[in-house]
mmCIF file of C-alpha atoms in Angstrom:
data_model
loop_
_atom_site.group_PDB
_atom_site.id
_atom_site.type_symbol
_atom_site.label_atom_id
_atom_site.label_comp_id
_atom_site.label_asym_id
_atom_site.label_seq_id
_atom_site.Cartn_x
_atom_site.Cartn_y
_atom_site.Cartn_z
ATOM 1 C CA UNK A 846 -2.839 6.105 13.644
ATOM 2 C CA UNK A 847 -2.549 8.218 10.859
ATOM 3 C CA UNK A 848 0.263 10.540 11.753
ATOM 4 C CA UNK A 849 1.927 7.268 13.609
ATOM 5 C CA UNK A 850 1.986 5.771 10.224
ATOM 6 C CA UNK A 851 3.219 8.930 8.225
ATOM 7 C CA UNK A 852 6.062 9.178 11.047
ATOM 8 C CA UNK A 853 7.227 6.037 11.023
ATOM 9 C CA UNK A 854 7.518 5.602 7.174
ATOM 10 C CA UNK A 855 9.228 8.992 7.179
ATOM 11 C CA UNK A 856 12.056 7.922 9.620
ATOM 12 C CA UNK A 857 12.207 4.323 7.602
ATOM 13 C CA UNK A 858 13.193 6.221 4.417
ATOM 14 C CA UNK A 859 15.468 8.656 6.368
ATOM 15 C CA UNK A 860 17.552 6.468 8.441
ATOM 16 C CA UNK A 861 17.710 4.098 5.100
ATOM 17 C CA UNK A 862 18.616 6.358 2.406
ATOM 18 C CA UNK A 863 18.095 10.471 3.622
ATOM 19 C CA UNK A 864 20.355 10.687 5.920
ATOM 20 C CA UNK A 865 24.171 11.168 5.514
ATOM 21 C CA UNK A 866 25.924 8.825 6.392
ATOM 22 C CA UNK A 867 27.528 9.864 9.895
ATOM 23 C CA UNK A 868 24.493 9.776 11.139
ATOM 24 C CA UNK A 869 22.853 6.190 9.242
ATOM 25 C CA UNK A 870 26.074 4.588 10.644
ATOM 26 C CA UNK A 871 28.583 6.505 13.129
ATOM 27 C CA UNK A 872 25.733 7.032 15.402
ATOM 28 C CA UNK A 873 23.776 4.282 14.854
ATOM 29 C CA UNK A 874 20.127 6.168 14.140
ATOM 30 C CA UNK A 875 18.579 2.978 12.138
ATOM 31 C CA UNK A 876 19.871 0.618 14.524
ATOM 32 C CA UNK A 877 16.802 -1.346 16.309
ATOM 33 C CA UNK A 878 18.034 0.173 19.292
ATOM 34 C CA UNK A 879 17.538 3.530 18.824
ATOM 35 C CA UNK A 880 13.992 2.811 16.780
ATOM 36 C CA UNK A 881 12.683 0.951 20.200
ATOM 37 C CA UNK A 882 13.742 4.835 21.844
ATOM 38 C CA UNK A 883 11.909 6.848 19.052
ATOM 39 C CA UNK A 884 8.904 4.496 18.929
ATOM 40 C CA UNK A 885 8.521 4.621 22.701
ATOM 41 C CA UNK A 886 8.334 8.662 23.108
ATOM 42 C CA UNK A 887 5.743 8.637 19.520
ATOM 43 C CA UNK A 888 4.032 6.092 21.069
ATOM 44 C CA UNK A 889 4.407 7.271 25.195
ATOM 45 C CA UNK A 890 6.094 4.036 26.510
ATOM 46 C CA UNK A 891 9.931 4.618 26.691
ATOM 47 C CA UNK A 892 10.394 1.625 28.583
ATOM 48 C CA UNK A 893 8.459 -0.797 26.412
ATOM 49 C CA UNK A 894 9.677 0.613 23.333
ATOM 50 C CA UNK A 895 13.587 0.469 24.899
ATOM 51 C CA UNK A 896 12.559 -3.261 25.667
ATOM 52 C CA UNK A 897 11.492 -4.130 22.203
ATOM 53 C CA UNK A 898 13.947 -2.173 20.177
ATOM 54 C CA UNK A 899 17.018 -4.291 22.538
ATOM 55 C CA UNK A 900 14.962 -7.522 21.715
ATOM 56 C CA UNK A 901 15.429 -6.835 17.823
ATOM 57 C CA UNK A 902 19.285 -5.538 18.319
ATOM 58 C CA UNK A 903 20.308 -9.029 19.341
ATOM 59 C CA UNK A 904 19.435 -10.286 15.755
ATOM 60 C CA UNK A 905 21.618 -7.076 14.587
ATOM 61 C CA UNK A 906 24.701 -6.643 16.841
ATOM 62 C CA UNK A 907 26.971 -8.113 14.149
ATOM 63 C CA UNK A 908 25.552 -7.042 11.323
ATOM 64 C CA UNK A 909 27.970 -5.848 8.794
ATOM 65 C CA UNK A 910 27.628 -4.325 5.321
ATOM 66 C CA UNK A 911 30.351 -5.952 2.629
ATOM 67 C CA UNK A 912 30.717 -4.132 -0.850
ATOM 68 C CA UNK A 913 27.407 -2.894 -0.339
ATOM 69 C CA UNK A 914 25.555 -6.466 0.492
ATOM 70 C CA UNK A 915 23.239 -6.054 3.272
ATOM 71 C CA UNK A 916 22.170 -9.720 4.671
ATOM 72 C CA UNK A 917 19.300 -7.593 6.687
ATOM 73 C CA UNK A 918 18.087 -4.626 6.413
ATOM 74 C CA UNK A 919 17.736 -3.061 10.565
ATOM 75 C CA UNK A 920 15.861 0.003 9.838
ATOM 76 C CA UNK A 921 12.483 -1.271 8.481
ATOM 77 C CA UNK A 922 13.178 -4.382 10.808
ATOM 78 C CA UNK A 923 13.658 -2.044 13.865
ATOM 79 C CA UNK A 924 11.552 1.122 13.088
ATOM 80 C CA UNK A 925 8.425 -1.181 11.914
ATOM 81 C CA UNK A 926 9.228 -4.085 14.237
ATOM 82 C CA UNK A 927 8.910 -1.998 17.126
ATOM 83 C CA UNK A 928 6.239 -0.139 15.987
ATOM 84 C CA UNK A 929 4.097 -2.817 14.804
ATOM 85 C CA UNK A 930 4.954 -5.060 17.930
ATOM 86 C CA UNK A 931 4.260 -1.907 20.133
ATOM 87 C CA UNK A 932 1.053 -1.844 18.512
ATOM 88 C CA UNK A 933 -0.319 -4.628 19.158
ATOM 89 C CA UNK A 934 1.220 -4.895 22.683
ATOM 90 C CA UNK A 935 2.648 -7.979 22.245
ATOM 91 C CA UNK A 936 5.731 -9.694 24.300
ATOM 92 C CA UNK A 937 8.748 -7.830 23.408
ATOM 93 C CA UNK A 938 10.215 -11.590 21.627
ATOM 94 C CA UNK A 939 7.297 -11.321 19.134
ATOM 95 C CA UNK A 940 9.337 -7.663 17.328
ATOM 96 C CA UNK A 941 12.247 -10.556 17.197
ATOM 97 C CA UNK A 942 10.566 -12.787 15.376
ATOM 98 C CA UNK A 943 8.904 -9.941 13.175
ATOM 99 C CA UNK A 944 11.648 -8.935 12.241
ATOM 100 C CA UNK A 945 13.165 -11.260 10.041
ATOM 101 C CA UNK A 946 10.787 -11.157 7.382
ATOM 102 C CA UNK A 947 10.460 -7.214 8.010
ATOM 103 C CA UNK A 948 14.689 -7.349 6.860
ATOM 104 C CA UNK A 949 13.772 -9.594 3.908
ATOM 105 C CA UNK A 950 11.501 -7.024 2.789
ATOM 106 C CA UNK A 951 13.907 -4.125 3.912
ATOM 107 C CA UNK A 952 16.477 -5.879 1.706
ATOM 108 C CA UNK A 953 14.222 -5.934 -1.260
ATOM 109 C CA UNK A 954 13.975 -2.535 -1.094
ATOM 110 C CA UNK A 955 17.354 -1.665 -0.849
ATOM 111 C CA UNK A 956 18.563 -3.914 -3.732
ATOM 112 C CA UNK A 957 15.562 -2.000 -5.799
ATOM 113 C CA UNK A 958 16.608 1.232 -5.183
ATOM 114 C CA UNK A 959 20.159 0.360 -5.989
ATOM 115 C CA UNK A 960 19.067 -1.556 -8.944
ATOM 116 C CA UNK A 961 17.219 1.423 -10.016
ATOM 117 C CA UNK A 962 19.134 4.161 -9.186
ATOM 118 C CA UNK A 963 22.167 4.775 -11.398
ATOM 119 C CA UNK A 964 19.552 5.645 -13.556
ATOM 120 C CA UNK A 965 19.792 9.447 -11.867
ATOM 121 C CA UNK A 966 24.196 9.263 -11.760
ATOM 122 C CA UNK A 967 24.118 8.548 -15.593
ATOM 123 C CA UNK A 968 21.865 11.775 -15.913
ATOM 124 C CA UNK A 969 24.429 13.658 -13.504
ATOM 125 C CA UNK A 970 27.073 11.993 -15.509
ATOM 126 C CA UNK A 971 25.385 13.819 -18.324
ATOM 127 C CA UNK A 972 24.833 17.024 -16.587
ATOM 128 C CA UNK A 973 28.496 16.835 -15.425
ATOM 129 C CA UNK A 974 29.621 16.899 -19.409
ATOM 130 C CA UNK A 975 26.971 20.059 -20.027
ATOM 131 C CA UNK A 976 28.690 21.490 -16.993
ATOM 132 C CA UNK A 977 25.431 22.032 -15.352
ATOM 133 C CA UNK A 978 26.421 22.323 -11.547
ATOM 134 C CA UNK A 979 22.870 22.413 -10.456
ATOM 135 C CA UNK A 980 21.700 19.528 -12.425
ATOM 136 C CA UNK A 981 24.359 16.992 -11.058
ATOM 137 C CA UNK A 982 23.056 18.522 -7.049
ATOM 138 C CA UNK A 983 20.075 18.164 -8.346
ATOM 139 C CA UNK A 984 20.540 14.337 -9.519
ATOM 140 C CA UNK A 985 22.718 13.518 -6.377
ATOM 141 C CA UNK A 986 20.448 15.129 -3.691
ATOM 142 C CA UNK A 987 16.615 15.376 -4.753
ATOM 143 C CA UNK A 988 16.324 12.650 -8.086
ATOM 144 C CA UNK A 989 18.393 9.713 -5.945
ATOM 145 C CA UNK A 990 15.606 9.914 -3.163
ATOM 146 C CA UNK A 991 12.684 9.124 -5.197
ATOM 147 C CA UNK A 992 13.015 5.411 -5.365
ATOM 148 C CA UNK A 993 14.276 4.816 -1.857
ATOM 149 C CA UNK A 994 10.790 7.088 -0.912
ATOM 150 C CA UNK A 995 8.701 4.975 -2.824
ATOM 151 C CA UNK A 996 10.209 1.055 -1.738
ATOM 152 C CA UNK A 997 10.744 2.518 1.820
ATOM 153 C CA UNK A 998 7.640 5.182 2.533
ATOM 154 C CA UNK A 999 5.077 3.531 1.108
ATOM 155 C CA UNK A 1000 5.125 -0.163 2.440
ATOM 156 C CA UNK A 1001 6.265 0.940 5.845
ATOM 157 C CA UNK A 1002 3.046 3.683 6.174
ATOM 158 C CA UNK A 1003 0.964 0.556 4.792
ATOM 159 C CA UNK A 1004 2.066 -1.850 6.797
ATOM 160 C CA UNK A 1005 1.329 0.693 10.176
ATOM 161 C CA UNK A 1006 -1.836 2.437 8.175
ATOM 162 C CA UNK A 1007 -3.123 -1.019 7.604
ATOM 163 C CA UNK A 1008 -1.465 -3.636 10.042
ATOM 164 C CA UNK A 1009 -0.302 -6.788 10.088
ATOM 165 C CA UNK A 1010 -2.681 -8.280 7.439
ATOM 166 C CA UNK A 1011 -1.457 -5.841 5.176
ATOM 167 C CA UNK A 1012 2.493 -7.106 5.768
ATOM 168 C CA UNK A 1013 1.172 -10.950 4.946
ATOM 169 C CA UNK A 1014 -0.133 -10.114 2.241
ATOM 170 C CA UNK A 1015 2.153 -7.825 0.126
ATOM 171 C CA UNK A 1016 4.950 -10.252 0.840
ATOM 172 C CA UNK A 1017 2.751 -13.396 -0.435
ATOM 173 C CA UNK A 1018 1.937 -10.574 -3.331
ATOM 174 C CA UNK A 1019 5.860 -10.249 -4.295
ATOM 175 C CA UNK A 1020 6.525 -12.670 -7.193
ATOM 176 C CA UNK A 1021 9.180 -15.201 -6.255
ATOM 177 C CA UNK A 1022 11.023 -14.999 -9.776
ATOM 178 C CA UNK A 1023 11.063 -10.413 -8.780
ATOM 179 C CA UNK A 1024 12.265 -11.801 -5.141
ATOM 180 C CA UNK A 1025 15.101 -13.723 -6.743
ATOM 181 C CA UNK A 1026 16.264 -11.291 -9.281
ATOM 182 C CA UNK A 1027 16.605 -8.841 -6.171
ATOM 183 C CA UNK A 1028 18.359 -11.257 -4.261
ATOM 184 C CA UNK A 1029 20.376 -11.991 -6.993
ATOM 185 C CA UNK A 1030 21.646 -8.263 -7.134
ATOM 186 C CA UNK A 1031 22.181 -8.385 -3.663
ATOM 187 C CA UNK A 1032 24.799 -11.517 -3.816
ATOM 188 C CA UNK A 1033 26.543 -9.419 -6.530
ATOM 189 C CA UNK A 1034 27.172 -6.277 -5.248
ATOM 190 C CA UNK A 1035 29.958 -7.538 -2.756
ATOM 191 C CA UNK A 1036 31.703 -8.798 -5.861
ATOM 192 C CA UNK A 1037 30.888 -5.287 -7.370
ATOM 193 C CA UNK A 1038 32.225 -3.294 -4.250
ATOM 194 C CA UNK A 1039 35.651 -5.636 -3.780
ATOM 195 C CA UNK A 1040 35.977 -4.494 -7.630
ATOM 196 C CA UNK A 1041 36.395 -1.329 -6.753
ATOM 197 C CA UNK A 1042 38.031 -1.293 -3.543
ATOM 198 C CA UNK A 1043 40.923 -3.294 -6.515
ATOM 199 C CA UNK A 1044 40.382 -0.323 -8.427
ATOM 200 C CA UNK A 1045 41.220 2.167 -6.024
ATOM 201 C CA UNK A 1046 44.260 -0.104 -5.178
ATOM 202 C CA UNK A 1047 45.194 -0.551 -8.566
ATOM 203 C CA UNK A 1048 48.291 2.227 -7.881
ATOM 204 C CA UNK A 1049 52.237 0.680 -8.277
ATOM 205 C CA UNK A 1050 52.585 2.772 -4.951
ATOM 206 C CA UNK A 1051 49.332 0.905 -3.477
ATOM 207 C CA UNK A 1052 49.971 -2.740 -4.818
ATOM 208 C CA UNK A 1053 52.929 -3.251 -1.832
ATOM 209 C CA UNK A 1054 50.364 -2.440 1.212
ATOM 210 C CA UNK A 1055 47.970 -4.695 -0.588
ATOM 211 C CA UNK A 1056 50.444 -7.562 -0.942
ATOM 212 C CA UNK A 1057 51.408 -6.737 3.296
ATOM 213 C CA UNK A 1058 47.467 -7.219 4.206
ATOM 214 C CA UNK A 1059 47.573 -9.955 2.453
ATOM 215 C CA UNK A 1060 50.333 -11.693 4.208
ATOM 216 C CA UNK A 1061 49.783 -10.190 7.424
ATOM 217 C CA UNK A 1062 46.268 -12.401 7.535
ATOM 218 C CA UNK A 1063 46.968 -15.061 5.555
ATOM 219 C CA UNK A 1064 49.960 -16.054 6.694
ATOM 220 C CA UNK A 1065 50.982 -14.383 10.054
ATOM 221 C CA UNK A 1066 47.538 -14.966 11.534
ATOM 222 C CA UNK A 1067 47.263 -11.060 12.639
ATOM 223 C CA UNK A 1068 44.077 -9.909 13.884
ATOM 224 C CA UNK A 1069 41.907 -7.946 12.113
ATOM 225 C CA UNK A 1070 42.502 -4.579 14.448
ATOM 226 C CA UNK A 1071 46.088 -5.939 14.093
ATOM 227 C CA UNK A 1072 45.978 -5.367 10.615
ATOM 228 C CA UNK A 1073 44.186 -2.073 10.659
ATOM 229 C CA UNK A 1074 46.790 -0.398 13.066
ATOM 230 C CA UNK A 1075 49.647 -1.159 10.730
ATOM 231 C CA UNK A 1076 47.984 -0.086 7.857
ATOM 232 C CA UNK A 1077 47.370 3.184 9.551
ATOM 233 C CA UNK A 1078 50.393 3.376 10.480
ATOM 234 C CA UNK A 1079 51.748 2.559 6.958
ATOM 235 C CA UNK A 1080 49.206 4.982 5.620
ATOM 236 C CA UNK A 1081 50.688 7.590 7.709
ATOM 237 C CA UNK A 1082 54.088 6.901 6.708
ATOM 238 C CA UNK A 1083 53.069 7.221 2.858
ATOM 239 C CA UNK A 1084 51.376 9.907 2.848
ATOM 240 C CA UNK A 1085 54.312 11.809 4.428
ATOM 241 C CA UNK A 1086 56.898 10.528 2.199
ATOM 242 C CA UNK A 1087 54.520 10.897 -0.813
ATOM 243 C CA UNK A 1088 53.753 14.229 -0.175
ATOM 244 C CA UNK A 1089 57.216 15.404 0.641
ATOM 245 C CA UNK A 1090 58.038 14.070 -2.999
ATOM 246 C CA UNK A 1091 54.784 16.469 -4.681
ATOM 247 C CA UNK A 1092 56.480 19.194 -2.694
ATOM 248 C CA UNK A 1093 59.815 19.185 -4.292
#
C-alpha cells in the first residue's frame, strides 16, 4: 500500500504541475481516462480500472480551462478517484460520486500553488536583472515545483496511505473562510487571464482582428470553429504581409 500510495501521489503532482504541457493537455495524461488505465496495470485490473476511470470522464468531457480558472480539477479527481474506488472495490458509479469533492480539493490546491507561486518568478525576475541564467532555470524549473509537491503529493499519498477516513476528515479540517479565499482566487484569475490575452492584443495592427471576432460572434452568429478558421486564415495573411514589410 505503501508504494501504491507513493505512486499515485507522484503521478497527481506530475500530470498537475510536472509535466509540460503537451503532455498535461495535448495527450490528455491527467484526464480520468487515462488514470482508470494507469491505476488498473499498478493495481492488476485493466478492465476495472478502464471501467472506473470512463465512469469519472463523463463528469469531465467538457471541462475547459478559461484564463486559468479550473471549475474541477480531473487529475486528483481521476488519479485518486480511481484509485481509492479501486481500492475499496466498489461499483465503478461510487469513483463518480468521489470525485466531486476529490476536484474541490484538487482545485484548492491549484489556486494555492498559483496563489503562492509568483513568489519564485519575482526571484527569477530578480535573477533575470543580475543576469544569472542559472538562477532564473533554476526558479522556473526546480523552485516552481515545490508548492504544487506539497498541495498535490502530500494529501493524495494521505488520502491512499490512510483511506477514506483520512479524505473526510482533512476536508472537514480546511477552514471555510481559507476555502473561500481560494475560491475567491479562482473566480479571479479568468478576469486576470482575459487581461492579458487584451494585453497581448493591445497592438494598432491587432485591434482590427479583435474588432472582426467580435462581430463575427456577436453579430453574424458564426460558430466558434467558424471563427477560429478565419482567424487562422487572417493570421496567415498577416504574418505574410507583416513580415514582407520587416524584410524591406
Amino acid at each position: 500500500m505503501l508504494g501504491i500510495a507513493i505512486i499515485i501521489g507522484l503521478l497527481c503532482w506530475l500530470v498537475s504541475s510536472a509535466f509540460p504541457m503537451w503532455l498535461r493537455w495535448s495527450c490528455y495524461f491527467g484526464a480520468p481516462l487515462v488514470a482508470g488505465l494507469v491505476c488498473g496495470l499498478l493495481l492488476g485490473d485493466v478492465p476495472y480500472g478502464l471501467s472506473v476511470g470512463a465512469t469519472i470522464m463523463e463528469a469531465y468531457v467538457g471541462l475547459l480551462a478559461i484564463g486559468g480558472s479550473l471549475p474541477n480539477e480531473m487529475a486528483i479527481a481521476g488519479y485518486l478517484g480511481v484509485t481509492m474506488t479501486m481500492l475499496a472495490k466498489a461499483d465503478p458509479s461510487t469513483g463518480l460520486a468521489l470525485s466531486v469533492p476529490l476536484g474541490l480539493l484538487g482545485v484548492l490546491a491549484q489556486n494555492a500553488k498559483m496563489s503562492l507561486n509568483p513568489i519564485w518568478v519575482h526571484k527569477a525576475d530578480q535573477y533575470a536583472a543580475e543576469g544569472n541564467i542559472k538562477g532564473i532555470k533554476c526558479m522556473n524549473l526546480f523552485a516552481s515545483q515545490i508548492f504544487p509537491f506539497i498541495f498535490y503529493f502530500i494529501p493524495v499519498f494521505l488520502c491512499v496511505y490512510l483511506g477514506g477516513p483520512f479524505f473526510e476528515s482533512l476536508m472537514s479540517s480546511i477552514p471555510d473562510q481559507l476555502t473561500k479565499i481560494l475560491q475567491l482566487i479562482g473566480h479571479m484569475m479568468p478576469a486576470l487571464g482575459m487581461a492579458m490575452l487584451m494585453q497581448s492584443l493591445s497592438k494598432d495592427t491587432l485591434i482590427p482582428f479583435l474588432i472582426i471576432g467580435f462581430v463575427a460572434a456577436a453579430y453574424l452568429n458564426i460558430s466558434t470553429m467558424g471563427i477560429a478558421i478565419i482567424g487562422a486564415a487572417l493570421a496567415i495573411l498577416h504574418y505574410f504581409y507583416l513580415g514582407g514589410k520587416e524584410g524591406e
